[in-house]
Structures are given as structure tokens and as C-alpha cells.
Tab-separated table of N, CA, C and O in Angstrom:
chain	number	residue	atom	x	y	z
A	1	UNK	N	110.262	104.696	113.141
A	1	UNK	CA	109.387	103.624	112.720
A	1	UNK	C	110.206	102.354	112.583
A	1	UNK	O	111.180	102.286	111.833
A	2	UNK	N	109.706	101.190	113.458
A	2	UNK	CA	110.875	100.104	113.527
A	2	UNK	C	109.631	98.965	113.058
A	2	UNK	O	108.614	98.711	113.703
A	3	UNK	N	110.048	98.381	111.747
A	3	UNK	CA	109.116	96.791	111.705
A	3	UNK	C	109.932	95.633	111.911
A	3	UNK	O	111.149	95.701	111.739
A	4	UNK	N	109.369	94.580	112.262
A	4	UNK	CA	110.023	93.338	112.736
A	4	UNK	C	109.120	92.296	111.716
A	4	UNK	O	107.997	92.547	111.278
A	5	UNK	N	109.657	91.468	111.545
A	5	UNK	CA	109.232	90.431	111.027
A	5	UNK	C	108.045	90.132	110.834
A	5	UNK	O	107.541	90.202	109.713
A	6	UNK	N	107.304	89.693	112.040
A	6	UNK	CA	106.054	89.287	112.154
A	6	UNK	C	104.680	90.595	111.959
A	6	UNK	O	103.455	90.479	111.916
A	7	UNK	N	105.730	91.966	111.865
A	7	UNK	CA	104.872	93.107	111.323
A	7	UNK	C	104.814	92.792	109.361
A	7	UNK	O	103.762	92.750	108.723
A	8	UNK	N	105.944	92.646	108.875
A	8	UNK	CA	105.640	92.077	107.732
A	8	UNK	C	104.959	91.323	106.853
A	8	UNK	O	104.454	91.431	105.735
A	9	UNK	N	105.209	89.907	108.365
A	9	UNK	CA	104.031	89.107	107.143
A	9	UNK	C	103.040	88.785	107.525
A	9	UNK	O	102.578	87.675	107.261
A	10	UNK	N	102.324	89.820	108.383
A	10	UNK	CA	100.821	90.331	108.634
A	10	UNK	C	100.637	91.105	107.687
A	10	UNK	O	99.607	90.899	107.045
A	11	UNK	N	101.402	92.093	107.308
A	11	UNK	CA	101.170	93.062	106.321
A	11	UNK	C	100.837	92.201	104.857
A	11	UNK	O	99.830	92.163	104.151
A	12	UNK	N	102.013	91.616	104.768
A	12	UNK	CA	102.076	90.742	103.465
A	12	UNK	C	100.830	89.778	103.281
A	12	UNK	O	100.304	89.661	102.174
A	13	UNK	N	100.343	89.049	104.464
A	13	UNK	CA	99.118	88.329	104.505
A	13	UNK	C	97.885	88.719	104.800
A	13	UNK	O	96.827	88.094	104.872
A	14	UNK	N	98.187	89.943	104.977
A	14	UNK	CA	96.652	90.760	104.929
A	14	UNK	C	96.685	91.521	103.802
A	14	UNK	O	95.844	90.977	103.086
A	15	UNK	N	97.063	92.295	103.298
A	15	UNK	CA	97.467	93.126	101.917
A	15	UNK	C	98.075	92.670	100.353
A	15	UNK	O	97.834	92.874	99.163
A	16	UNK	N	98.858	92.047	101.070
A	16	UNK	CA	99.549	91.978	99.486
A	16	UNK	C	98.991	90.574	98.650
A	16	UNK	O	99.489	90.487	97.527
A	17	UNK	N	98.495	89.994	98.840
A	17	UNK	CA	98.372	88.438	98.570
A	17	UNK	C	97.439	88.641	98.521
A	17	UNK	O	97.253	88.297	97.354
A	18	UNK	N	95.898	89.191	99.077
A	18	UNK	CA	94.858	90.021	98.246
A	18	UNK	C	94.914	90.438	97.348
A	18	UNK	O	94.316	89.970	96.379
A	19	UNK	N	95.615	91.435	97.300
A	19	UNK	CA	96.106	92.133	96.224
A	19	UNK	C	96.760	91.594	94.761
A	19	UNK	O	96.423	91.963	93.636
A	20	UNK	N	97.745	90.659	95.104
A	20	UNK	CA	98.188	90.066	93.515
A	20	UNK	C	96.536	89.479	93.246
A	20	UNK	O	96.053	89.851	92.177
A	21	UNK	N	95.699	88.650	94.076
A	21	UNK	CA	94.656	87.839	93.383
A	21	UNK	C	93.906	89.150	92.617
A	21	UNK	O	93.586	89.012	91.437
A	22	UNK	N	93.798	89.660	92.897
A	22	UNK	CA	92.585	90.942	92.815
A	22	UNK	C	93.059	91.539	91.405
A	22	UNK	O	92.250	91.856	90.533
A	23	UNK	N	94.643	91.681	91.244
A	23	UNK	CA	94.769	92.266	90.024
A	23	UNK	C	95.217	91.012	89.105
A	23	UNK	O	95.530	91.498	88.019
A	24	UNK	N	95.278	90.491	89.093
A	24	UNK	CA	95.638	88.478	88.541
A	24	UNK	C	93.895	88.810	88.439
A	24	UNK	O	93.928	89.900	87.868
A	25	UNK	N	92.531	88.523	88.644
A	25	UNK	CA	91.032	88.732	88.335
A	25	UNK	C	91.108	90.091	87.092
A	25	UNK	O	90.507	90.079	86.018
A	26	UNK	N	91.814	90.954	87.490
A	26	UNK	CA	91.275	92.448	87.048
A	26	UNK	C	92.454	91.962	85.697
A	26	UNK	O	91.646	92.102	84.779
A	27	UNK	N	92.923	91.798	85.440
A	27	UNK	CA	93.625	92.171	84.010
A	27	UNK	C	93.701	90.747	83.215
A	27	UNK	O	94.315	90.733	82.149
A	28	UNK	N	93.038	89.433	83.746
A	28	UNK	CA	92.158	88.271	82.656
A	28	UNK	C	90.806	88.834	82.414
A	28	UNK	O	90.332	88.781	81.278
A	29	UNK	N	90.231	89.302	83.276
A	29	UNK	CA	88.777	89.967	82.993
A	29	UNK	C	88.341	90.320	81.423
A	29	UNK	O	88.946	91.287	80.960
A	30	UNK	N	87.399	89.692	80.556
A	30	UNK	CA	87.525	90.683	79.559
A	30	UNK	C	87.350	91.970	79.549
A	30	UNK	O	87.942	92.708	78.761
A	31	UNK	N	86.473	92.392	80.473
A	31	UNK	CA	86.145	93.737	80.496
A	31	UNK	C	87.401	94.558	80.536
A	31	UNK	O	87.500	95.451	79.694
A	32	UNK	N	88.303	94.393	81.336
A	32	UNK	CA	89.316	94.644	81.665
A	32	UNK	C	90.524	94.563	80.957
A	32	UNK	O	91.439	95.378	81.077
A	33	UNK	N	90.532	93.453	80.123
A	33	UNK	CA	91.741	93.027	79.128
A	33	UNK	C	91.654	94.057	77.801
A	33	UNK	O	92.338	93.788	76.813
A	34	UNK	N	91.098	94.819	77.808
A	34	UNK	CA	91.282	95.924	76.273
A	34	UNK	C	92.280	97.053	76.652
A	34	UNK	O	92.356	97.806	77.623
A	35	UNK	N	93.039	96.884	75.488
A	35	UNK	CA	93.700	97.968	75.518
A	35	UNK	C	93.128	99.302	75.764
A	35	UNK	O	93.895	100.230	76.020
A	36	UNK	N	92.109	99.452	75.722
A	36	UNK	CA	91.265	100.936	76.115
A	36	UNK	C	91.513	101.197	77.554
A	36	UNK	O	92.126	102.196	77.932
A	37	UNK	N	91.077	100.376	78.286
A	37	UNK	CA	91.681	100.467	79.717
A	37	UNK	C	93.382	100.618	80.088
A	37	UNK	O	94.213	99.750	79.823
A	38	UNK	N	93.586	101.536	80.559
A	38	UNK	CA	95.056	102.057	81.383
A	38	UNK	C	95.285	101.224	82.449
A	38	UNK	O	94.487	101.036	83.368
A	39	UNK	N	96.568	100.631	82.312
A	39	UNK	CA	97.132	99.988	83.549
A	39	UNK	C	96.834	100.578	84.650
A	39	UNK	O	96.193	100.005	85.532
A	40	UNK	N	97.177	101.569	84.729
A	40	UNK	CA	96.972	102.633	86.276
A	40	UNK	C	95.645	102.699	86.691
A	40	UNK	O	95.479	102.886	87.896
A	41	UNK	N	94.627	102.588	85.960
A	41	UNK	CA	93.185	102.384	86.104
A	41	UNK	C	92.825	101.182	87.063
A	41	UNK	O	92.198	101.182	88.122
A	42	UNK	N	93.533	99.962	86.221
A	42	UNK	CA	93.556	99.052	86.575
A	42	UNK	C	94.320	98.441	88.354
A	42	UNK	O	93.772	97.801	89.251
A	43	UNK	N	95.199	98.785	88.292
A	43	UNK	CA	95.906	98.783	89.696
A	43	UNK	C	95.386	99.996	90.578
A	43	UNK	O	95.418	99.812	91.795
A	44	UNK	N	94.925	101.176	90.128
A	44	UNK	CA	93.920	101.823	91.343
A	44	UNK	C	92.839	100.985	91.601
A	44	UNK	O	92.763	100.337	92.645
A	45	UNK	N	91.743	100.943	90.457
A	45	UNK	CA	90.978	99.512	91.008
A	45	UNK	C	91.048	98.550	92.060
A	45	UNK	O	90.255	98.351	92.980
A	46	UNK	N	92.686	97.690	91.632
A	46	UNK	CA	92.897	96.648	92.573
A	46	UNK	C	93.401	96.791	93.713
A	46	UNK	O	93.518	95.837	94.482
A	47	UNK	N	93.844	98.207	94.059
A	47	UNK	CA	94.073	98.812	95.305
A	47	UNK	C	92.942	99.083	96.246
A	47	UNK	O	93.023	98.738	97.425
A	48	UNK	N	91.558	99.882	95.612
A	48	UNK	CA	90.626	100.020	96.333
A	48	UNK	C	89.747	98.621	96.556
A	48	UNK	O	89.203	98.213	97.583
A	49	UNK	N	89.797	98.106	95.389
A	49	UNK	CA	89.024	96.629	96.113
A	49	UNK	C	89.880	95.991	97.404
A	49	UNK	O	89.262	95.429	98.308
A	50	UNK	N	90.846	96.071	97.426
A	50	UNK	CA	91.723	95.505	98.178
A	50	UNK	C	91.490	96.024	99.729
A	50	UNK	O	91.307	95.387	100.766
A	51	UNK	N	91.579	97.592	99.436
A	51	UNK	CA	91.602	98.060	100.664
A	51	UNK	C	89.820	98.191	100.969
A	51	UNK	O	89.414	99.224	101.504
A	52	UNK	N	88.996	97.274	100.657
A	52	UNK	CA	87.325	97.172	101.268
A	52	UNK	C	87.192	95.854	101.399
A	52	UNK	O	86.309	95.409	102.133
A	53	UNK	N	88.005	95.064	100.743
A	53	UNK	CA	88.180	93.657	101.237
A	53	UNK	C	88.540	92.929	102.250
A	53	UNK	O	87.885	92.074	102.846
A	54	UNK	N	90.420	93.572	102.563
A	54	UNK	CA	91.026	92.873	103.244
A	54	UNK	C	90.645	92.819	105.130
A	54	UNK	O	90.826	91.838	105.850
A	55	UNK	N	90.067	94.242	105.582
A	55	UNK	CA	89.431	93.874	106.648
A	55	UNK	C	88.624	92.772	107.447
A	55	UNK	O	88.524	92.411	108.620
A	56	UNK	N	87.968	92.332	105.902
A	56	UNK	CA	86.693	91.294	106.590
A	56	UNK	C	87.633	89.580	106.339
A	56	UNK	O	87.131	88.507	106.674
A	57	UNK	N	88.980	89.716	105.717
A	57	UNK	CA	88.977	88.751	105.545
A	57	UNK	C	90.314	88.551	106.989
A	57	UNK	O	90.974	89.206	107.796
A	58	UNK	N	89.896	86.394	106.256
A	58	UNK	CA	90.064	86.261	108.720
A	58	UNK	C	91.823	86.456	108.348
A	58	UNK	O	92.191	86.703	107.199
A	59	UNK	N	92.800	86.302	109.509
A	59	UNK	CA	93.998	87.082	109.677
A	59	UNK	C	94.247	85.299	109.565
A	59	UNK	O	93.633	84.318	109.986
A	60	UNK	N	95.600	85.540	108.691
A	60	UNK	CA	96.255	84.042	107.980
A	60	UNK	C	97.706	83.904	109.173
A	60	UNK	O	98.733	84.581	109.207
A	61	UNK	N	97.289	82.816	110.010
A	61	UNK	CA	98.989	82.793	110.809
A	61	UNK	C	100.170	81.486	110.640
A	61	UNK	O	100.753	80.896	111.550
A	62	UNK	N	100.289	81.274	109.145
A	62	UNK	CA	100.542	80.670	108.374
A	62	UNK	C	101.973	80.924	108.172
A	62	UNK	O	101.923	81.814	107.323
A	63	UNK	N	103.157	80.725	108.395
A	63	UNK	CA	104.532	81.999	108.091
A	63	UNK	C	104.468	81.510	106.646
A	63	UNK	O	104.012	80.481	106.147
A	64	UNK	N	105.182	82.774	106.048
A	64	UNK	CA	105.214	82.879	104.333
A	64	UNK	C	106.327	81.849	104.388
A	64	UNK	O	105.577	80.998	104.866
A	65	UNK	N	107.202	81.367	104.323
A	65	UNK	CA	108.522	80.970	104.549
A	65	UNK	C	108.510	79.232	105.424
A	65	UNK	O	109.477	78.694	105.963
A	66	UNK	N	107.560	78.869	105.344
A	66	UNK	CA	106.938	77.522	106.272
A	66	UNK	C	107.460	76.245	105.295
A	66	UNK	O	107.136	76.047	104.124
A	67	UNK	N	108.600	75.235	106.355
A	67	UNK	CA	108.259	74.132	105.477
A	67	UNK	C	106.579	72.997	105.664
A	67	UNK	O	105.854	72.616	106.584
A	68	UNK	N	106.657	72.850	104.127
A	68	UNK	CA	105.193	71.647	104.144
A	68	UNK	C	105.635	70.306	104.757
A	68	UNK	O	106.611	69.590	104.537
A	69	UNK	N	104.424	70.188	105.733
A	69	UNK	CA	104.532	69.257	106.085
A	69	UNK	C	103.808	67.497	105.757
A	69	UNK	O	104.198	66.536	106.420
């Protein structure tokens, strides 16, 4: 299994950057912010939203690492 770069930050811009927003929503949430709720609850959550989300959303070809111009 060999990744290259541009396998990364497809990965990273389709997955992961979903993902921090999703659990950054899920643990300000009040519902969500009680200690009654388990972290692990919480990040399975933001895993499965993630993984029913990130399909539909459009593909970012943006490099992570870009100077602003």
C-alpha cells in the first residue's frame, strides 16, 4: 500500500475537516455537552455523521499547505 501526497489531502479534505467540524458541533451542543454523555459516544457519532456526509459533499482542490493570495 503506497500513498502519495495528493492521496492525502483528498483524504484529509474529504474526511478529516468534516470531521473536526462535526465533532467541534457535537461536543458545544447542549444536548451533547453533559457529562452523562461518553466521549466515545460522542466521536462514534461524529464518525458516522461524517461517513453519510462526506460523499455528497463537492471534492475541495484547494492544497492544505497553499500560500494566500
Amino acid at each position: 500500500l503506497t500513498l502519495d501526497s495528493t492521496q492525502w489531502d483528498i483524504w484529509v479534505n474529504q474526511f478529516l475537516l468534516p470531521l473536526i467540524r462535526i465533532l467541534a458541533l457535537i461536543t458545544t451542543c447542549p444536548v451533547f455537552n453533559e457529562r452523562a454523555v461518553p466521549a466515545r459516544v460522542k466521536i462514534c457519532l461524529g464518525l458516522v455523521i461524517t461517513m453519510l456526509v462526506a460523499p455528497y459533499l463537492p471534492i475541495n482542490t484547494t492544497p492544505l499547505f497553499s500560500a494566500a493570495e
